[in-house]
Amino acid sequence: MANRKIVILGGGTAGWMAANLMARSWLDKNIQITLVESPDIGIIGVGEGSTPQFKSFMDFIDVPESEWMPACDATYKNGIRFIDWSTRAGFESYFHPFPAQPDDYSAPAFFHNSYVRRKAIEVDGHPDPFFLATYLAEHAKAPIAAESFPFEINYGYHFDSGKLGLFLAEKAKQFGVTHVSATVQQVRQAVNGDIAALVTDSGQEIAGDIFIDCSGFAGFLHQQTLGVEFESFSNNLFNDSAVVLATEQGAVISSETQSVARKFGWSWHIPLTSRIGNGYVYASQYCNADQAETELRAALGLLDSPVEARHLKMKVGQVKHHWYKNCLAIGLSQGFIEPLEATALHIVQETVQSFIECYQDGQFTDRLQQKHNQSLNERYQAIRDYIVAHYRVNSRTDTQYWLDNANNNQLSRSLYDVLQVWVSGKNLSDELDRQDIDKYYPSVSWHCLLAGYGIYPEQSQLIKGNELANRYDVNKIKEYIRRCGLNFLDHRAQLSMLVNKQK
């Protein structure tokens, strides 16, 4: 194939992930990759968590956990604990677990019970007793099993995003990526509107065939230069701001993210080896920055603390064309769905992998550009709907923010149908199959969300079930989960083993 030059504008986690994936995928191709990064622009780093897919990224670039996790203050993540999103008795919190092979035995009981409970029959319909990851998180265990327990366990990570960006930069350079530290002041375009070159503050021209926009919310190439329209999700995702504070790590290192509903949004609490990352995501139309910071400080016991808070603005939505002309948007420049389910790096990875496949299958032309864009649009819409559901089904009445979320009817047809199937007592898995959206969030995730909020008939309406309704013994399932959990180490101990292994 002919020589190709790919130029990435912007570093951070998104830029360096893209550089690593492309360089590793095209090691045997005549493709030069250059990343241009301004030394004056900081990394936003909203959210410091991942989904299980991130492990496949690290495996692909051949980096073991013992190498990158200690370098990035990383910890293991079994899933997310949601607290105070629901006011229904017995459902004040629930856990969204990452799947594990041992769940193949216990998950059918949860699906059965949640279905029966929606028929107003009294069975345990809460998701927490049925999943191994939930048990591991409750007991601060790492999701790494002993060799005598040879079952697949999916898990994510928590990490310092700044340190991760620096780590990935060094890896990309080892793959032959050229790093240029400079500020881009001008973009030179070809006659047909394509981007021809980036012009730096020193006057250097960096030409390329494909340009990757990782310039953050500014969208310097995609939106500012090429004029690609941005589609806001503000009509059903109200949050647009965040305030961030760090606290000290304790003796026990948690293996879960916590998401706690607050008056005007929610706060995350993410355990790293060096600290706990805390942030409050809120809607500025209901609450100003000072109010949000005060509420977060009060929750953390830091009202009189000199620790400085960092305030951020978020632009929630997506560009209408992720790949336009010869420019691909990645990371915050392509869009952002608030960090409730830690999907930011997942979308980065999916975007880059889709581009690599479409660019290569299209003989390194834009022939399959539309396929890429359709795939990303569908993914964004599906993730948005799952996030919106968290707000739409809430039962809080303490502020107008939560009332407006619960009464918001700006829902997609897809989400409307999912919610209708649930409340009408029909088979939710069948509906997800019909819409072909379980590839984004599987049936177990939707069940955990809706069951975890207690979206069931009122307790006073429940009737006793027959033998068929009570076919599963929840106590036996809890004991099965507990016995499985004995094969896993304490989280802090597992992290110490990683450090020792690296030494």
XYZ file of C-alpha atoms in Angstrom:
503
model
C 0.000 0.000 0.000
C 1.021 3.620 -0.451
C 2.570 5.571 2.377
C 0.077 7.137 4.803
C 0.621 9.838 7.381
C -1.695 10.074 10.374
C -1.532 13.182 12.549
C -3.138 13.222 15.999
C -3.870 16.605 17.591
C -3.930 16.314 21.370
C -2.582 13.837 23.875
C -4.195 12.801 27.116
C -5.628 9.341 27.532
C -7.723 9.534 24.337
C -4.898 10.717 22.067
C -2.366 8.238 23.355
C -4.843 5.348 23.315
C -5.505 6.133 19.660
C -1.776 6.336 18.923
C -1.098 2.977 20.599
C -3.984 1.157 18.937
C -3.141 2.424 15.449
C 0.607 1.913 15.789
C 0.157 -1.605 17.166
C -2.442 -2.538 14.518
C -0.344 -1.266 11.618
C 3.156 -2.293 12.657
C 3.592 -4.070 9.320
C 2.123 -1.217 7.272
C 3.896 1.825 5.891
C 2.020 4.245 8.146
C 3.658 7.121 10.000
C 1.890 8.388 13.125
C 2.635 11.781 14.663
C 1.011 13.143 17.813
C 1.091 16.907 18.337
C 0.507 17.971 21.914
C 0.587 21.459 23.392
C 2.673 21.751 26.561
C 0.311 24.520 27.730
C -2.966 22.575 27.710
C -3.772 20.421 30.718
C -5.688 17.146 30.822
C -9.315 17.369 31.973
C -9.440 13.827 33.358
C -13.110 13.730 34.397
C -13.637 10.289 35.833
C -10.931 7.788 36.564
C -12.668 4.492 35.899
C -13.080 2.013 33.071
C -15.267 -0.805 31.845
C -13.844 -4.341 31.370
C -13.016 -3.555 27.749
C -9.972 -1.565 28.871
C -8.230 -4.810 29.818
C -8.426 -5.954 26.197
C -6.741 -2.702 25.162
C -3.818 -3.278 27.520
C -3.586 -6.915 26.453
C -3.535 -5.843 22.792
C -0.595 -3.497 23.299
C 1.047 -6.218 25.409
C 1.244 -4.389 28.730
C 0.773 -6.531 31.870
C -1.102 -5.229 34.907
C 2.049 -5.486 36.996
C 3.650 -2.867 34.740
C 0.955 -0.256 34.270
C -1.216 -0.481 37.394
C 1.431 0.505 39.990
C 2.676 3.256 37.658
C -0.835 4.761 37.440
C -1.952 4.250 41.071
C -4.527 1.842 39.641
C -6.951 -0.397 41.515
C -9.420 -3.072 40.446
C -13.091 -2.340 39.835
C -15.844 -4.940 40.281
C -18.592 -2.543 39.275
C -20.536 0.475 40.541
C -22.546 0.887 43.745
C -25.511 3.281 43.292
C -26.632 4.912 46.533
C -29.760 7.008 47.230
C -30.970 7.066 43.633
C -34.160 5.367 44.777
C -36.274 6.093 47.854
C -38.193 2.823 47.677
C -37.891 0.779 50.873
C -35.233 -1.920 50.544
C -33.888 -0.438 47.308
C -31.929 2.548 48.638
C -28.819 1.148 46.957
C -27.866 -1.493 44.416
C -24.746 -2.732 42.667
C -24.180 -2.845 38.900
C -21.745 -5.779 38.598
C -19.388 -6.725 35.845
C -20.218 -10.257 34.654
C -18.423 -13.374 35.824
C -18.684 -16.935 34.573
C -19.939 -18.264 37.956
C -22.978 -15.992 37.485
C -24.202 -18.474 34.856
C -25.557 -20.480 37.783
C -27.055 -17.621 39.816
C -28.181 -15.050 37.209
C -31.131 -17.157 35.937
C -32.564 -16.994 39.463
C -32.368 -13.192 39.386
C -34.051 -12.998 35.986
C -36.789 -15.327 37.216
C -37.358 -13.457 40.471
C -37.420 -10.035 38.840
C -39.984 -11.309 36.326
C -42.143 -12.862 39.040
C -41.865 -9.773 41.258
C -43.179 -7.636 38.397
C -46.243 -9.891 38.458
C -46.842 -8.685 42.044
C -45.654 -11.945 43.628
C -43.544 -11.670 46.749
C -40.026 -12.900 45.982
C -36.613 -11.287 46.445
C -36.162 -9.135 43.341
C -33.139 -7.117 44.429
C -30.065 -7.823 42.236
C -27.405 -7.777 44.971
C -27.629 -11.410 46.237
C -27.161 -12.947 42.799
C -23.754 -11.828 41.478
C -20.185 -12.676 42.377
C -18.831 -9.187 41.608
C -21.266 -7.715 44.123
C -19.934 -10.035 46.826
C -16.322 -9.207 45.943
C -17.011 -5.482 46.130
C -18.890 -5.786 49.435
C -15.879 -7.579 50.939
C -13.172 -5.366 49.332
C -11.760 -8.255 47.316
C -9.905 -8.073 44.023
C -11.485 -9.826 41.010
C -8.406 -12.011 40.550
C -9.083 -15.652 41.418
C -6.728 -18.352 42.583
C -5.451 -20.703 39.860
C -7.644 -23.436 41.323
C -10.717 -21.381 40.345
C -10.427 -21.340 36.514
C -13.477 -19.265 35.624
C -13.628 -16.092 33.548
C -14.061 -12.951 35.646
C -14.634 -9.591 33.976
C -13.502 -6.437 35.708
C -12.518 -2.845 35.137
C -10.023 -0.468 36.721
C -9.674 2.817 38.565
C -6.581 4.906 37.748
C -4.947 8.316 37.775
C -5.805 9.573 34.291
C -2.874 11.993 34.172
C -0.367 9.258 34.974
C -2.077 6.892 32.523
C -1.688 9.435 29.705
C 2.040 9.759 30.432
C 2.451 5.987 30.608
C 0.691 5.440 27.275
C 2.802 8.178 25.689
C 5.981 6.246 26.445
C 4.466 3.025 25.083
C 3.380 4.713 21.864
C 6.880 6.073 21.291
C 8.185 2.523 21.614
C 5.824 1.596 18.766
C 7.398 4.332 16.625
C 4.936 7.188 17.184
C 6.539 10.622 16.762
C 5.740 13.080 19.560
C 5.768 16.799 18.757
C 5.423 19.179 21.713
C 3.980 22.341 20.172
C 0.881 24.517 20.089
C -1.076 24.444 16.833
C -2.066 27.950 15.807
C -3.435 27.399 12.330
C -4.958 24.705 10.154
C -4.218 24.705 6.429
C -6.970 23.219 4.280
C -6.905 21.782 0.776
C -9.110 23.058 -2.045
C -11.675 20.301 -1.381
C -11.951 21.285 2.292
C -9.829 18.450 3.672
C -7.240 19.284 6.280
C -3.823 19.488 4.624
C -1.538 20.429 7.515
C -1.286 21.754 11.043
C 0.836 24.861 11.539
C 2.533 25.198 14.932
C 3.539 28.311 16.862
C 7.085 27.906 15.560
C 5.874 27.894 11.956
C 6.383 24.141 11.444
C 3.921 22.525 9.054
C 2.843 18.983 9.876
C 1.141 17.461 6.849
C -0.941 14.308 6.860
C -3.459 12.141 5.054
C -5.679 11.525 8.075
C -6.064 13.852 11.051
C -7.319 12.765 14.461
C -8.973 15.425 16.607
C -8.246 14.763 20.288
C -8.346 18.453 21.215
C -11.031 18.025 23.879
C -14.337 19.894 24.154
C -12.904 22.651 21.910
C -13.068 20.343 18.873
C -10.391 22.459 17.167
C -10.272 20.431 13.950
C -13.660 18.765 13.703
C -15.970 21.477 14.927
C -14.017 24.742 14.656
C -12.204 24.073 11.381
C -14.496 21.707 9.484
C -17.732 23.004 11.003
C -19.155 19.617 11.989
C -22.364 20.199 13.927
C -22.639 19.184 17.589
C -25.818 17.465 18.784
C -26.535 18.322 22.415
C -28.146 15.784 24.773
C -29.169 18.506 27.246
C -32.898 17.870 26.744
C -32.641 14.610 28.682
C -29.230 14.786 30.380
C -29.267 17.969 32.466
C -25.813 17.803 34.072
C -23.181 20.111 32.592
C -20.699 20.806 35.396
C -18.503 19.065 37.939
C -16.434 19.896 40.989
C -13.544 17.600 41.944
C -11.773 16.979 45.273
C -9.315 14.344 46.449
C -9.270 12.716 49.878
C -6.814 10.399 51.582
C -6.964 6.643 51.051
C -7.825 4.534 54.098
C -6.636 1.188 55.403
C -9.156 -0.715 53.264
C -9.014 -0.054 49.525
C -12.465 -0.488 48.036
C -12.874 -2.404 44.761
C -15.949 -0.532 43.584
C -16.901 2.889 42.297
C -19.572 4.593 44.368
C -22.173 6.831 42.769
C -24.181 8.747 45.369
C -27.230 10.796 44.397
C -27.035 14.392 45.670
C -29.476 17.315 45.635
C -28.662 18.456 42.109
C -26.816 15.514 40.576
C -24.535 12.796 41.909
C -21.041 12.297 43.266
C -18.444 9.700 42.359
C -15.989 8.181 44.810
C -13.157 6.308 43.127
C -10.424 4.491 45.075
C -6.827 4.751 43.871
C -3.806 3.417 45.719
C -2.661 6.992 46.437
C -5.968 8.745 47.155
C -9.725 8.658 46.681
C -10.984 10.686 43.752
C -14.277 12.470 44.470
C -16.389 14.557 42.146
C -19.869 16.051 42.072
C -21.588 16.105 38.673
C -24.448 18.623 38.694
C -26.739 20.769 36.550
C -25.816 24.464 36.642
C -29.413 25.507 35.894
C -30.395 24.193 39.343
C -27.248 24.786 41.389
C -24.254 27.141 41.175
C -20.600 26.146 41.571
C -20.327 27.364 45.178
C -23.416 25.417 46.238
C -22.099 22.253 44.578
C -18.675 22.579 46.167
C -20.186 23.180 49.601
C -22.452 20.144 49.290
C -19.542 17.925 48.227
C -17.265 19.251 50.972
C -19.969 18.648 53.578
C -20.418 15.063 52.383
C -16.651 14.466 52.614
C -16.171 16.301 55.917
C -13.991 18.928 54.223
C -15.928 22.148 54.892
C -12.960 23.732 56.661
C -10.256 21.922 54.686
C -7.643 23.893 52.697
C -7.754 21.251 49.943
C -8.546 23.080 46.713
C -11.421 22.021 44.502
C -11.267 21.968 40.716
C -14.307 23.103 38.712
C -15.071 21.733 35.253
C -17.665 22.339 32.559
C -19.010 19.469 30.450
C -20.422 19.503 26.942
C -22.813 16.558 26.806
C -23.744 15.215 23.382
C -21.988 14.080 20.202
C -20.851 15.365 16.820
C -23.184 14.419 13.976
C -20.321 12.964 11.927
C -17.539 11.237 13.857
C -15.445 10.807 10.711
C -15.812 13.761 8.340
C -13.675 14.392 5.269
C -10.189 13.280 6.335
C -10.674 13.973 10.046
C -11.697 11.581 12.821
C -12.926 12.927 16.156
C -11.956 10.929 19.256
C -12.561 11.528 22.943
C -14.138 14.750 24.180
C -13.925 16.310 20.710
C -16.364 13.690 19.389
C -18.724 13.855 22.314
C -19.267 13.136 25.958
C -21.884 11.277 27.940
C -21.540 12.090 31.610
C -19.294 9.682 33.556
C -22.087 7.836 35.396
C -21.162 4.433 33.913
C -17.496 5.247 33.100
C -18.015 4.882 29.346
C -15.565 7.554 28.097
C -12.600 5.257 27.423
C -14.920 2.525 26.178
C -16.144 4.904 23.461
C -12.568 5.951 22.623
C -11.564 2.322 22.186
C -14.624 1.464 20.097
C -14.105 4.533 17.912
C -10.465 3.788 17.174
C -11.069 0.083 16.560
C -13.975 0.855 14.223
C -11.863 3.359 12.303
C -8.945 0.939 11.974
C -11.284 -1.729 10.604
C -13.168 0.585 8.218
C -10.064 2.398 6.990
C -8.228 -0.836 6.333
C -11.194 -2.713 4.811
C -11.846 0.337 2.630
C -8.338 0.067 1.178
C -7.185 3.033 3.276
C -9.808 5.373 1.810
C -13.023 6.895 3.183
C -15.131 4.279 1.364
C -16.550 2.909 4.639
C -16.872 6.248 6.401
C -20.659 6.018 6.594
C -20.472 2.566 8.204
C -18.183 3.949 10.906
C -20.393 6.957 11.575
C -23.580 4.901 11.781
C -21.963 2.477 14.187
C -20.793 5.270 16.504
C -24.112 7.133 16.361
C -25.971 4.000 17.374
C -23.530 3.360 20.227
C -23.852 6.912 21.547
C -27.639 6.753 21.421
C -27.752 3.400 23.209
C -25.374 4.529 25.966
C -27.265 7.806 26.331
C -30.555 5.932 26.769
C -29.126 3.677 29.469
C -27.781 6.725 31.339
C -31.053 8.646 30.918
C -32.932 5.697 32.432
C -31.076 6.240 35.737
C -32.659 9.685 35.993
C -36.070 8.946 34.526
C -36.936 6.152 36.966
C -35.674 7.927 40.109
C -38.171 8.395 42.951
C -36.555 11.324 44.786
C -38.709 14.364 45.580
C -36.274 16.499 47.590
C -35.435 19.001 44.811
C -36.935 20.259 41.582
C -33.924 18.754 39.792
C -35.035 15.207 40.614
C -38.710 15.943 39.997
C -37.909 17.344 36.557
C -35.802 14.301 35.732
C -38.575 11.911 36.781
C -41.134 13.840 34.731
C -38.946 14.302 31.665
C -40.685 12.785 28.666
C -37.933 13.654 26.177
C -37.168 9.972 25.713
C -36.140 8.069 22.617
C -38.621 5.533 21.283
C -36.134 2.812 22.169
C -35.976 3.776 25.848
C -39.716 4.331 26.038
C -40.334 0.811 24.752
C -37.819 -0.723 27.190
C -39.483 0.962 30.164
C -42.972 0.008 28.972
C -41.996 -3.635 28.625
C -40.608 -3.639 32.168
C -43.587 -2.009 33.895
C -46.059 -4.133 31.931
C -44.394 -7.308 33.186
C -43.241 -8.567 29.795
C -39.935 -10.237 28.928
C -37.256 -7.522 28.875
C -34.585 -9.729 27.270
C -36.867 -10.311 24.292
C -37.337 -6.553 23.863
C -33.599 -5.889 23.968
C -33.125 -8.608 21.349
C -35.879 -7.116 19.187
C -34.183 -3.718 19.251
C -30.699 -5.286 18.912
C -29.358 -3.096 21.732
C -28.181 -5.747 24.199
C -24.755 -5.543 22.506
C -24.308 -2.144 24.186
C -25.741 -2.930 27.611
C -26.692 -6.563 28.133
C -29.943 -7.717 29.637
C -28.372 -8.197 33.064
C -27.390 -4.500 33.174
C -30.919 -3.358 32.373
C -32.353 -5.795 34.901
C -29.958 -4.607 37.610
C -30.851 -0.975 36.929
C -34.620 -1.347 36.945
C -34.762 -3.987 39.678
C -32.147 -2.114 41.693
C -34.391 0.967 41.787
C -37.263 -1.252 42.940
C -39.441 -0.620 39.903
C -41.974 -3.177 41.065
C -45.581 -3.192 42.277
C -45.951 -1.671 45.757
C -45.276 -3.924 48.737
C -48.932 -3.743 49.753
C -49.931 -5.244 46.395
C -47.708 -8.319 46.649
C -49.209 -11.778 47.085
C -47.653 -15.058 48.178
C -46.261 -17.158 45.358
C -46.637 -20.850 44.625
C -43.847 -23.394 44.349
C -43.070 -22.369 40.775
C -42.700 -18.721 41.761
C -40.353 -19.695 44.592
C -38.358 -22.221 42.583
C -35.026 -20.631 43.593
C -33.741 -20.582 47.152
C -32.000 -17.217 47.556
C -30.185 -18.368 50.699
C -28.600 -21.243 48.765
C -27.538 -18.797 46.042
C -25.965 -16.500 48.624
C -24.014 -19.446 50.020
C -22.893 -20.426 46.505
C -21.691 -16.854 45.882
C -19.925 -16.783 49.259
C -18.091 -20.033 48.557
C -16.998 -18.736 45.151
C -15.768 -15.578 46.846
C -13.394 -17.551 49.064
C -11.150 -18.009 46.009
C -10.326 -14.295 45.823
C -7.754 -12.223 47.696
C -8.195 -9.029 49.652
C -7.914 -6.058 47.280
C -4.997 -4.350 49.024
C -3.094 -7.649 49.226
C -3.570 -8.257 45.490
C -2.345 -4.741 44.687
C 0.747 -5.304 46.863
C 1.483 -8.475 44.914
C 1.446 -6.455 41.681
C 3.989 -4.025 43.080
C 6.235 -6.863 44.275
C 5.944 -8.594 40.915
C 7.087 -5.450 39.123
C 10.130 -5.218 41.414
